[in-house]
Tab-separated table of C-alpha atoms in Angstrom:
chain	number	residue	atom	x	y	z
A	1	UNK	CA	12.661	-16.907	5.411
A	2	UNK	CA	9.468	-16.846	7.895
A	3	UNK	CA	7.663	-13.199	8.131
A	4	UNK	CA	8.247	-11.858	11.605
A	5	UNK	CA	4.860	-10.904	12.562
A	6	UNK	CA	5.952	-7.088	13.118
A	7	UNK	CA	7.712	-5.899	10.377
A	8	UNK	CA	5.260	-3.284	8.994
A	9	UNK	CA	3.268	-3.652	5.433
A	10	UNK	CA	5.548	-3.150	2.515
A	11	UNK	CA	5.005	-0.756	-0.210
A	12	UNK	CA	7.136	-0.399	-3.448
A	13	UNK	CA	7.666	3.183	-5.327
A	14	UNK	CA	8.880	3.458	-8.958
A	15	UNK	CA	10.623	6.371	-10.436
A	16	UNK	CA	9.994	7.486	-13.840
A	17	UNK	CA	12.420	10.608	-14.483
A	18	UNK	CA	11.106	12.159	-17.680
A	19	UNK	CA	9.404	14.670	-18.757
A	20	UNK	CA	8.171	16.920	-21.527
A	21	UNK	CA	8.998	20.346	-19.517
A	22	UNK	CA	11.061	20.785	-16.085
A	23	UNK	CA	8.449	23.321	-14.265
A	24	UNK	CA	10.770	26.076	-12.534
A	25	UNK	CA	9.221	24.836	-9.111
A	26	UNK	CA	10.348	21.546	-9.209
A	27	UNK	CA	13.133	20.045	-6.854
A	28	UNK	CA	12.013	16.569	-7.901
A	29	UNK	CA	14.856	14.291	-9.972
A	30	UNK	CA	13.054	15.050	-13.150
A	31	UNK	CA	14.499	15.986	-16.822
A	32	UNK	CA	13.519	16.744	-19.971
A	33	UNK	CA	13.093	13.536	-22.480
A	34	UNK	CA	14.251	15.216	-25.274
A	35	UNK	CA	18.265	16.448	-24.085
A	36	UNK	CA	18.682	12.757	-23.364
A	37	UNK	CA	17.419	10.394	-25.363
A	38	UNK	CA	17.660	10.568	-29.311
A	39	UNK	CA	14.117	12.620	-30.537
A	40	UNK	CA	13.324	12.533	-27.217
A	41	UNK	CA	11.839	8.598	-27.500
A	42	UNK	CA	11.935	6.650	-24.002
A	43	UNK	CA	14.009	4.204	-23.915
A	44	UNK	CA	11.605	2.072	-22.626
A	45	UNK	CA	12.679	-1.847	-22.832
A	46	UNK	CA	16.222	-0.521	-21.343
A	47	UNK	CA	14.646	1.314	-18.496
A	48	UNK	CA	12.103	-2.128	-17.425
A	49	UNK	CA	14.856	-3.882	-18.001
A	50	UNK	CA	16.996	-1.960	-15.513
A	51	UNK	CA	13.820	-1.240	-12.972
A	52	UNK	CA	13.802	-5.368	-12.643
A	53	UNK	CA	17.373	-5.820	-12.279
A	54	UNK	CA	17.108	-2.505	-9.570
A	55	UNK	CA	13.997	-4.759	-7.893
A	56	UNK	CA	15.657	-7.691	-7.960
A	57	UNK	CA	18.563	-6.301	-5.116
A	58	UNK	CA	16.120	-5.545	-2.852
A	59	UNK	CA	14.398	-8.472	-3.062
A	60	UNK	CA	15.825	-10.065	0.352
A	61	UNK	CA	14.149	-7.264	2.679
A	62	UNK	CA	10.803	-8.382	1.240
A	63	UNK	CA	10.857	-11.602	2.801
A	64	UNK	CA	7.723	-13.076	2.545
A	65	UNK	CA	5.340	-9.856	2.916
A	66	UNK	CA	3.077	-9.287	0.228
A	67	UNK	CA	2.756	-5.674	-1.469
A	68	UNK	CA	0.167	-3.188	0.149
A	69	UNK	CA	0.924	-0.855	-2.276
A	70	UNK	CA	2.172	0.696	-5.307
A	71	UNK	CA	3.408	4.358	-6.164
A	72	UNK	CA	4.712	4.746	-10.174
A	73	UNK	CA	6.138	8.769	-9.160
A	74	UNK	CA	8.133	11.407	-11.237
A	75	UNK	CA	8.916	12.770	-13.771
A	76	UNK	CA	5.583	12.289	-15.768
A	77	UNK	CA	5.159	8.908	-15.646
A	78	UNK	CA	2.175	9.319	-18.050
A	79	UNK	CA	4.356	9.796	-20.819
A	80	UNK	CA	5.574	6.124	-20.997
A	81	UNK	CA	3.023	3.516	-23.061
A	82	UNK	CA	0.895	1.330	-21.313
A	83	UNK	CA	2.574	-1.848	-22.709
A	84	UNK	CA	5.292	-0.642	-20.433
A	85	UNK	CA	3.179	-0.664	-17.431
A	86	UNK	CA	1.881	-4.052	-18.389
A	87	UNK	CA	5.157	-5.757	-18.412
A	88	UNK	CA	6.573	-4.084	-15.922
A	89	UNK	CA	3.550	-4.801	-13.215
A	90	UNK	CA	3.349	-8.862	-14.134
A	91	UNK	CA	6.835	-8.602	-13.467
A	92	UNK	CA	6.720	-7.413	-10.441
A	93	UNK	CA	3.679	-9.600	-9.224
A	94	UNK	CA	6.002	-12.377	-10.102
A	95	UNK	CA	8.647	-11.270	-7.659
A	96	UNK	CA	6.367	-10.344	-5.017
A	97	UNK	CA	2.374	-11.190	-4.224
A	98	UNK	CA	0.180	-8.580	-4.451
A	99	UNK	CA	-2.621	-7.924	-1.973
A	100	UNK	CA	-6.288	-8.483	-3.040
A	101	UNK	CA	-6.745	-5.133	-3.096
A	102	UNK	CA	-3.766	-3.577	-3.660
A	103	UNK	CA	-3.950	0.388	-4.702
A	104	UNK	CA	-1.304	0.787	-7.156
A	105	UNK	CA	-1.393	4.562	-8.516
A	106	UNK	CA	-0.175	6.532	-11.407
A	107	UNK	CA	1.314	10.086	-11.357
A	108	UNK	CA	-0.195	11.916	-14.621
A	109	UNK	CA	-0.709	15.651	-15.985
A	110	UNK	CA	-2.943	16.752	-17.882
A	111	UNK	CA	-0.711	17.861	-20.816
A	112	UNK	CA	0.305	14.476	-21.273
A	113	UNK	CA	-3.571	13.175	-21.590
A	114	UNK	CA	-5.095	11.001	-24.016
A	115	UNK	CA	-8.395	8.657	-23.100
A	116	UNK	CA	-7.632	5.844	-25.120
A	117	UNK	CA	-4.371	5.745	-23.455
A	118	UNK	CA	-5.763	5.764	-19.899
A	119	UNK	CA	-7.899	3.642	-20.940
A	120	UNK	CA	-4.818	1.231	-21.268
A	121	UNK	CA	-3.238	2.435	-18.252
A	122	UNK	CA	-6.297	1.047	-16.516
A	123	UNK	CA	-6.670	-2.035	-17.981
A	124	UNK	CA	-2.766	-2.561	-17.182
A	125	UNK	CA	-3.543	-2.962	-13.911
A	126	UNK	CA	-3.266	0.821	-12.625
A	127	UNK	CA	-6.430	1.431	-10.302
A	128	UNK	CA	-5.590	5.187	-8.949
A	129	UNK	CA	-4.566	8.337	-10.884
A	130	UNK	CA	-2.871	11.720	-9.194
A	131	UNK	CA	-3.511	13.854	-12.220
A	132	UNK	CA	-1.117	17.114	-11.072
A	133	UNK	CA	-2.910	20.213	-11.911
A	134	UNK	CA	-2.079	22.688	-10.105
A	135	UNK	CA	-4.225	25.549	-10.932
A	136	UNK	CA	-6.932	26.025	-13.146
A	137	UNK	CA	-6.446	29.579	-13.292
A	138	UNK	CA	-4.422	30.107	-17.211
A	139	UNK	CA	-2.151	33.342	-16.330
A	140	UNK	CA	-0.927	30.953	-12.867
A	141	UNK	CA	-0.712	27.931	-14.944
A	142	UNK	CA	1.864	29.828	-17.351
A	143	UNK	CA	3.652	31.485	-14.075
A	144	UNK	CA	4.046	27.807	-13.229
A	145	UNK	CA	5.748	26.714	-16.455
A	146	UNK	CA	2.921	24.407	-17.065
A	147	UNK	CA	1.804	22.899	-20.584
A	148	UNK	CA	-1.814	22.304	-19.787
A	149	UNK	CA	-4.576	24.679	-19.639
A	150	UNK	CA	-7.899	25.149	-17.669
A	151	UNK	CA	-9.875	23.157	-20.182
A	152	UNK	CA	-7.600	20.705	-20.380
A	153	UNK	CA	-7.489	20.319	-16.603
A	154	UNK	CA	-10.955	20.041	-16.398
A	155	UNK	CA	-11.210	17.044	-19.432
A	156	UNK	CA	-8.599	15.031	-18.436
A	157	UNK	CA	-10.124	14.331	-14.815
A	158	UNK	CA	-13.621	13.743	-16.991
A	159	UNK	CA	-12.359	11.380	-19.365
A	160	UNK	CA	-10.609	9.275	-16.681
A	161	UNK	CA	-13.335	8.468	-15.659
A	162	UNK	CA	-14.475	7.450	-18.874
A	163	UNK	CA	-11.268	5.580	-18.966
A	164	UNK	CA	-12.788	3.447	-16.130
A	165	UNK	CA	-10.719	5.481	-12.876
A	166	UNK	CA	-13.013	5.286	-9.788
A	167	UNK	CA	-10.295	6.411	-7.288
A	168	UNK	CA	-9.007	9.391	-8.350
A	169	UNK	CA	-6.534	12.676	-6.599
A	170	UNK	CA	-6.220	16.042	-7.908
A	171	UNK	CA	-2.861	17.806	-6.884
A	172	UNK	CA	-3.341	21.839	-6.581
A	173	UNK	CA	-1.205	23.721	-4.857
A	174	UNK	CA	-1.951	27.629	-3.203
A	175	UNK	CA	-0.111	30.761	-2.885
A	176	UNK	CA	1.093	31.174	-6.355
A	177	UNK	CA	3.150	34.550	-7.758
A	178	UNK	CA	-0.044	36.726	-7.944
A	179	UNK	CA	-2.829	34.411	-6.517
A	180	UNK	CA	-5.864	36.341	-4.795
A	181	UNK	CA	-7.699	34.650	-2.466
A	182	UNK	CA	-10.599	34.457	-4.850
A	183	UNK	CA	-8.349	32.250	-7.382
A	184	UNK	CA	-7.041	30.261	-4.940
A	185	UNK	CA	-10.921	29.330	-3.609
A	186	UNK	CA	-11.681	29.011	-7.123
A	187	UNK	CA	-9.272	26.835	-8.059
A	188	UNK	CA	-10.620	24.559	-5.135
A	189	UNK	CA	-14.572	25.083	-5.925
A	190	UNK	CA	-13.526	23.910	-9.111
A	191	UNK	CA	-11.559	20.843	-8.529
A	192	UNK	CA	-14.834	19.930	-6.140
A	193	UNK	CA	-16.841	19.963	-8.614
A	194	UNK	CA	-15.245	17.653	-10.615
A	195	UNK	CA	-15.579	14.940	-7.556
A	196	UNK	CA	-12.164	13.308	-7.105
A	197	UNK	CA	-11.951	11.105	-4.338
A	198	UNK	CA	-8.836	12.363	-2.821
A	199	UNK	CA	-7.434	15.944	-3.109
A	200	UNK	CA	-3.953	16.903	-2.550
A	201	UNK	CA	-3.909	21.177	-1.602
A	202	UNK	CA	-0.197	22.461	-0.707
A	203	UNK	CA	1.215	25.617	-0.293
A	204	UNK	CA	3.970	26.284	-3.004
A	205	UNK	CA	7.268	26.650	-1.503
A	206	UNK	CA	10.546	27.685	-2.762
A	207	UNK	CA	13.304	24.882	-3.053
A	208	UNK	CA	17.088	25.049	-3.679
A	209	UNK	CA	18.216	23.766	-6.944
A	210	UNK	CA	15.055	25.064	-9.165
A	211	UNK	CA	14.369	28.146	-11.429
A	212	UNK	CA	12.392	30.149	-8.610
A	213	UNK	CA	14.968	29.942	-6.113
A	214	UNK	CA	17.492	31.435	-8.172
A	215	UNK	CA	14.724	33.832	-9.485
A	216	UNK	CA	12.280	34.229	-6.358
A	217	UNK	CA	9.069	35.154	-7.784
A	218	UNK	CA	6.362	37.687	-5.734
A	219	UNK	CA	4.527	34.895	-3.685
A	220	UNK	CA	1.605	36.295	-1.329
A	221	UNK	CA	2.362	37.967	2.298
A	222	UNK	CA	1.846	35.180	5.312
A	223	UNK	CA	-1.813	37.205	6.537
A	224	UNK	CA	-2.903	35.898	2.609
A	225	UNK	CA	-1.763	32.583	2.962
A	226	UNK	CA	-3.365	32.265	6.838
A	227	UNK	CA	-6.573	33.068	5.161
A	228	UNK	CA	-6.248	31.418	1.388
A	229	UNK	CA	-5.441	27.950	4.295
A	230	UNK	CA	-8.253	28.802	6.755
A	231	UNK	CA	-11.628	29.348	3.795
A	232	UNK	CA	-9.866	26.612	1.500
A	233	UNK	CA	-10.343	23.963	4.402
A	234	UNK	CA	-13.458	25.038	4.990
A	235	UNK	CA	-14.577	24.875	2.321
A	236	UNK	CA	-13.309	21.612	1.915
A	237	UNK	CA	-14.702	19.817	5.191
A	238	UNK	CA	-17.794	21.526	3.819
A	239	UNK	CA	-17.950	19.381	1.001
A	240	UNK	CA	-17.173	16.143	2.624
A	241	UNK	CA	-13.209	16.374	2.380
A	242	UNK	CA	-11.474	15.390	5.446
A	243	UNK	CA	-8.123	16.760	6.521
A	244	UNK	CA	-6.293	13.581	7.287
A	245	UNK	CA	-2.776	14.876	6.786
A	246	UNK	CA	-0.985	18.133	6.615
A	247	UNK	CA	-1.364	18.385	2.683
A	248	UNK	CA	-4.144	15.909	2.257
A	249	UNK	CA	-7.855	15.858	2.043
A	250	UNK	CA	-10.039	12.957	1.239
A	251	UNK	CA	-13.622	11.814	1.034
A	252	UNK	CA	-14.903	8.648	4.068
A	253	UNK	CA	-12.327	5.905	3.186
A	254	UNK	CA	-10.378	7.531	0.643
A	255	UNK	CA	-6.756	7.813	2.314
A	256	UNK	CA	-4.178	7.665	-0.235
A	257	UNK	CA	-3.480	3.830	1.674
A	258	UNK	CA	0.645	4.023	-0.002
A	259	UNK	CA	1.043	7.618	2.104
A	260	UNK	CA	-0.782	5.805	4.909
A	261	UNK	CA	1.791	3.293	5.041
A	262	UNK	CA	4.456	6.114	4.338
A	263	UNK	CA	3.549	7.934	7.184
A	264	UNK	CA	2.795	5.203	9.796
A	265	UNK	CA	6.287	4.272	9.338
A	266	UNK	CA	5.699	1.295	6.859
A	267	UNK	CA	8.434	0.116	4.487
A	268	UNK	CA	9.035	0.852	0.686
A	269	UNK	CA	11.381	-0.386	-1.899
A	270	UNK	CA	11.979	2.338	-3.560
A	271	UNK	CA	13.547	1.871	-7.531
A	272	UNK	CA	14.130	3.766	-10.677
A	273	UNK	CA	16.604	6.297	-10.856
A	274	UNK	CA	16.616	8.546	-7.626
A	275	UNK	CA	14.148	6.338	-5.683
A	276	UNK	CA	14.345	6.367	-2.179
A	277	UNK	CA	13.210	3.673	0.270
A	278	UNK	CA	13.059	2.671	3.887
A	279	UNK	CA	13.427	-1.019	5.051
A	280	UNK	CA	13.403	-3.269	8.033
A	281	UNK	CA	15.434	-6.032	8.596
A	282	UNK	CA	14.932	-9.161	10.445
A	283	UNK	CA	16.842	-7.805	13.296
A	284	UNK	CA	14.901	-5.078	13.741
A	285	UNK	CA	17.749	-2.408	12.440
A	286	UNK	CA	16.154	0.062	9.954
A	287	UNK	CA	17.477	1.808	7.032
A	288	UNK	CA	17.025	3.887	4.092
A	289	UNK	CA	18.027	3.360	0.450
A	290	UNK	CA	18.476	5.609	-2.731
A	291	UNK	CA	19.319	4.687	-6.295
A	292	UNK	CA	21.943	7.021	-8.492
A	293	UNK	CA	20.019	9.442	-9.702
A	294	UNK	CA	20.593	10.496	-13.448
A	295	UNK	CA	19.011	8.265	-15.579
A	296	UNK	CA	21.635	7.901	-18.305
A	297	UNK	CA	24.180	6.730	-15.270
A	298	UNK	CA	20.710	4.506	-13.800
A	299	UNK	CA	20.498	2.497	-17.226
A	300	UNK	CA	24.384	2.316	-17.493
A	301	UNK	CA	25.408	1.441	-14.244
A	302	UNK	CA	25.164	-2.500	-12.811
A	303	UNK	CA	22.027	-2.885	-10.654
A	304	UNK	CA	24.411	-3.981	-7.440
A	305	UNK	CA	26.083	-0.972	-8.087
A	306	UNK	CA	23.025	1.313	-8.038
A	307	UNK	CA	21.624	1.564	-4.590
A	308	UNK	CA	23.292	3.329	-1.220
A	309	UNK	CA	22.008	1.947	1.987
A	310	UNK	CA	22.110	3.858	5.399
A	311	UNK	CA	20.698	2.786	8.503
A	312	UNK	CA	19.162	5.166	10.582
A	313	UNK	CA	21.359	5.543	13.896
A	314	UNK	CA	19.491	4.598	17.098
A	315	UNK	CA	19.508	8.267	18.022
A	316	UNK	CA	18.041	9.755	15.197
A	317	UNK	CA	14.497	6.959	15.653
A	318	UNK	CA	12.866	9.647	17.680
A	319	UNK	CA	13.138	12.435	14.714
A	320	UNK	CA	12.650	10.225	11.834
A	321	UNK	CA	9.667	8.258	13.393
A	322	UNK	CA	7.598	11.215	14.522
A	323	UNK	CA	8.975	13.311	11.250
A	324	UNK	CA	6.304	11.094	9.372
A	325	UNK	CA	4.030	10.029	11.955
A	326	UNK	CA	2.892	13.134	12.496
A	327	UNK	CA	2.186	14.022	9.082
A	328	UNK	CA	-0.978	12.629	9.850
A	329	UNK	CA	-3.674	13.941	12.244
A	330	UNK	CA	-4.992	10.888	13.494
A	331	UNK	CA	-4.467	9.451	17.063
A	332	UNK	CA	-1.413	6.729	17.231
A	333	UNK	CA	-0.480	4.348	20.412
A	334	UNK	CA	3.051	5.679	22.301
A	335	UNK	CA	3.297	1.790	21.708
A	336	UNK	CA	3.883	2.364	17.952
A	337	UNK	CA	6.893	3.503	19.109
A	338	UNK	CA	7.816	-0.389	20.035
A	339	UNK	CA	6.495	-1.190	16.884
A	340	UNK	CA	7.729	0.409	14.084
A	341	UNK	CA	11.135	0.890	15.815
A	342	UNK	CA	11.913	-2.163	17.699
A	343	UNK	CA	12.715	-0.555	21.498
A	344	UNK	CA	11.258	1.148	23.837
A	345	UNK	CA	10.822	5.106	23.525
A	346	UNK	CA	14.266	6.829	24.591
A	347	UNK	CA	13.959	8.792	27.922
A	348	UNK	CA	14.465	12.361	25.394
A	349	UNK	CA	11.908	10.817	23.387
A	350	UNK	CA	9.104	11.105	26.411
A	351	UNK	CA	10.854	14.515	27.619
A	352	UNK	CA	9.877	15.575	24.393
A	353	UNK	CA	6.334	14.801	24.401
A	354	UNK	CA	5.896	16.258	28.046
A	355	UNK	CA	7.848	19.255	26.483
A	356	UNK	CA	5.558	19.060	23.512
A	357	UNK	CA	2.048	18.509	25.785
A	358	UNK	CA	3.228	21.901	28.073
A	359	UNK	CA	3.602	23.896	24.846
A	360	UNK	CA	-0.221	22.962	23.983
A	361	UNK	CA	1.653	20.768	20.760
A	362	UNK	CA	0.086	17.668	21.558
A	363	UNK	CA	-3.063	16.893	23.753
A	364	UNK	CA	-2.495	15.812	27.171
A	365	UNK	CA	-5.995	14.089	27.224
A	366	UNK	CA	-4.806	11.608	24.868
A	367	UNK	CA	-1.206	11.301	26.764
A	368	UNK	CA	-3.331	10.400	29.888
A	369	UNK	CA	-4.301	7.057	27.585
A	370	UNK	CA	-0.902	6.378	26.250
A	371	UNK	CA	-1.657	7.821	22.748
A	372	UNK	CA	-0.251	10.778	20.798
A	373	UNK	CA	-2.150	13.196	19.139
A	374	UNK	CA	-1.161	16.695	17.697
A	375	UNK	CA	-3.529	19.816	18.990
A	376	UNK	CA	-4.498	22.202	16.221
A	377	UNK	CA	-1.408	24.114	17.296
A	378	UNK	CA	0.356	21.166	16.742
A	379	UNK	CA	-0.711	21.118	13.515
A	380	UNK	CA	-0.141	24.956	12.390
A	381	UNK	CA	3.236	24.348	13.886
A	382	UNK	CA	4.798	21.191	13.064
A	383	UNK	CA	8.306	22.074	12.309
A	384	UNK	CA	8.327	23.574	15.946
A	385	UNK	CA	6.736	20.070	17.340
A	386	UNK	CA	9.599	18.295	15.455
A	387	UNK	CA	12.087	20.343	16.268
A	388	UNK	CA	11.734	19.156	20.017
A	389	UNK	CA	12.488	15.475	18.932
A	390	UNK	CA	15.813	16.174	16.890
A	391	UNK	CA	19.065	14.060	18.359
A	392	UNK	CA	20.590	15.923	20.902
């Protein structure tokens, strides 16, 4: 079928559900390798197998795009051999055409880090590591449930490099059980110094269905976290990190360009168990898919049987489009709006932004030109700026 010239770039994310230890923050649809599979082996081949027949059902809301992007998520998805990636990436360049320069990155820890490996990962075909620290600070590290220590923290983003990474994140996160400001600077001085390209810095928060809600550790007091926020992005821009979305920092040119496309409203297959995606079809109706989520039920269960779809009701556009567009800080056209959702803003959805401009939530300036643009306030307060766009 012929590409209609405005459907948006198409990205594809992979789920890899395994891991060596579930941390007791985690509300992602990860599990420990070992209370599911015999001696805790992957069962690799089964899972590609399955990942290609998942792919495969999706295949018809590709058309004829090519892939902008590619996201391999978890889980650790480190802990899997690079013979998997391998396969599993000419694969999917046979079902759909990469890009020239298509960013296709792998989630990693450092626990789970060996250089010859990466190596391998690299030479596979994977081009961008998000190596999740966390901390570097050992007594936060073991509040966190993590495996890895400072040191290790610190070699594993050195010897991907030597492993032949040029484009690399760190993922911290701030306002820990305990954390001073001092650690939580430190933490960021640190990850500096080791020159990543990207840098991921998010405030820990408390999610249903994990270890700390239903044991709430001591987290800082809000004036803490106000300040940990304010001197960490300083410190930051001070080093040549820009701010380009709420919990992302980059150097000139760095943007993550899969959250780009994430955030400007872009499609994504999403597969492997739990994956979630959003897709356009030819008619312009959008919708969002997810895959079963347990992965002994993903590598039982038929691959036509594995996916829900949902469109997104015509009333709900105006929530779910500016829920990601304005994720990011930059300026965007009220045309977008056309765009990415195929009709003309909604008469609540301009109410809104008036609404929005009087509370000093987005600049008027920038109204005046038919563009959209959060203030600072805007920024700080982004569940109150969404809130204004939620379906009557």
């Amino acid at each position: 079928m012929p590409l209609a010239l405005s459907l948006p770039p198409l990205s594809l994310y992979i789920h890899l559900p395994w891991c060596v230890k579930k941390c007791p923050y985690c509300d992602f649809n990860s599990h420990q390798a070992d209370r599911f599979e015999d001696e805790g082996k992957l069962p690799e081949e089964a899972y590609l197998t399955q990942l290609l027949a998942d792919l495969d059902q999706d295949l018809a809301f590709a058309y004829d795009r090519k892939l902008h992007s590619i996201f391999i998520g978890g889980g650790t998805p480190s802990l899997m051999s690079a013979e998997f990636y391998r396969h599993l990436l000419e694969k999917i360049q046979e079902k759909i055409p990469f890009i020239d320069n298509i960013e296709i990155t792998m989630e990693a820890n450092p626990g789970t880090f060996e250089q010859d490996k990466f190596r391998a990962f690299r030479k596979a075909g994977i081009n961008r590591l998000s190596i999740g620290i966390q901390s570097f600070q050992p007594h936060l590290l073991k509040a966190l449930g993590r495996i890895h220590g400072r040191e290790e923290a610190i070699a594993a983003v050195e010897k991907s490099r030597i492993a032949g990474f040029e484009n690399i994140n760190i993922d911290l996160m701030h306002g820990l059980p305990g954390q001073s400001i001092e650690e939580a600077l430190d933490d960021v001085q640190t990850a500096i110094r080791l020159n990543p390209e990207h840098l991921s810095w998010y405030q820990l928060t408390i999610e249903p269905n994990t270890e700390f809600y239903r044991r709430p550790p001591t987290l800082p007091e809000d004036t803490m976290l106000w300040d940990i926020q304010e001197e960490g992005q300083a410190t930051l821009k001070e080093h040549g990190y820009r701010q380009y979305e709420i919990s992302a920092n980059s150097k000139i040119g760095k943007q993550a360009s899969h959250n780009l496309n994430y955030w400007r409203f872009g499609d994504y297959i999403g597969i492997g168990a739990g994956a979630h995606g959003k897709l356009t079809l030819m008619d312009g109706q959008i919708f969002r898919t997810r895959k079963t989520r347990h992965p002994n039920h993903y590598l039982s269960t038929l691959a036509e049987a594995l996916s829900i779809k949902e469109a997104i009701a015509t009333a709900d556009l105006p929530f779910e489009f500016m829920m990601n567009r304005l994720r990011l800080f930059e300026e965007f056209e009220l045309s977008d709006y056309n765009k990415f959702c195929y009709q003309p803003p909604p008469d609540n959805f301009i109410k809104s932004c008036i609404i929005a401009i009087d509370k000093g939530l987005i600049c008027a300036s920038s109204w005046e030109h038919n563009t959209i643009k959060t203030t600072e306030k805007g920024q700080l307060f982004l569940n109150d700026l969404l809130e204004l766009f939620l379906p009557i």
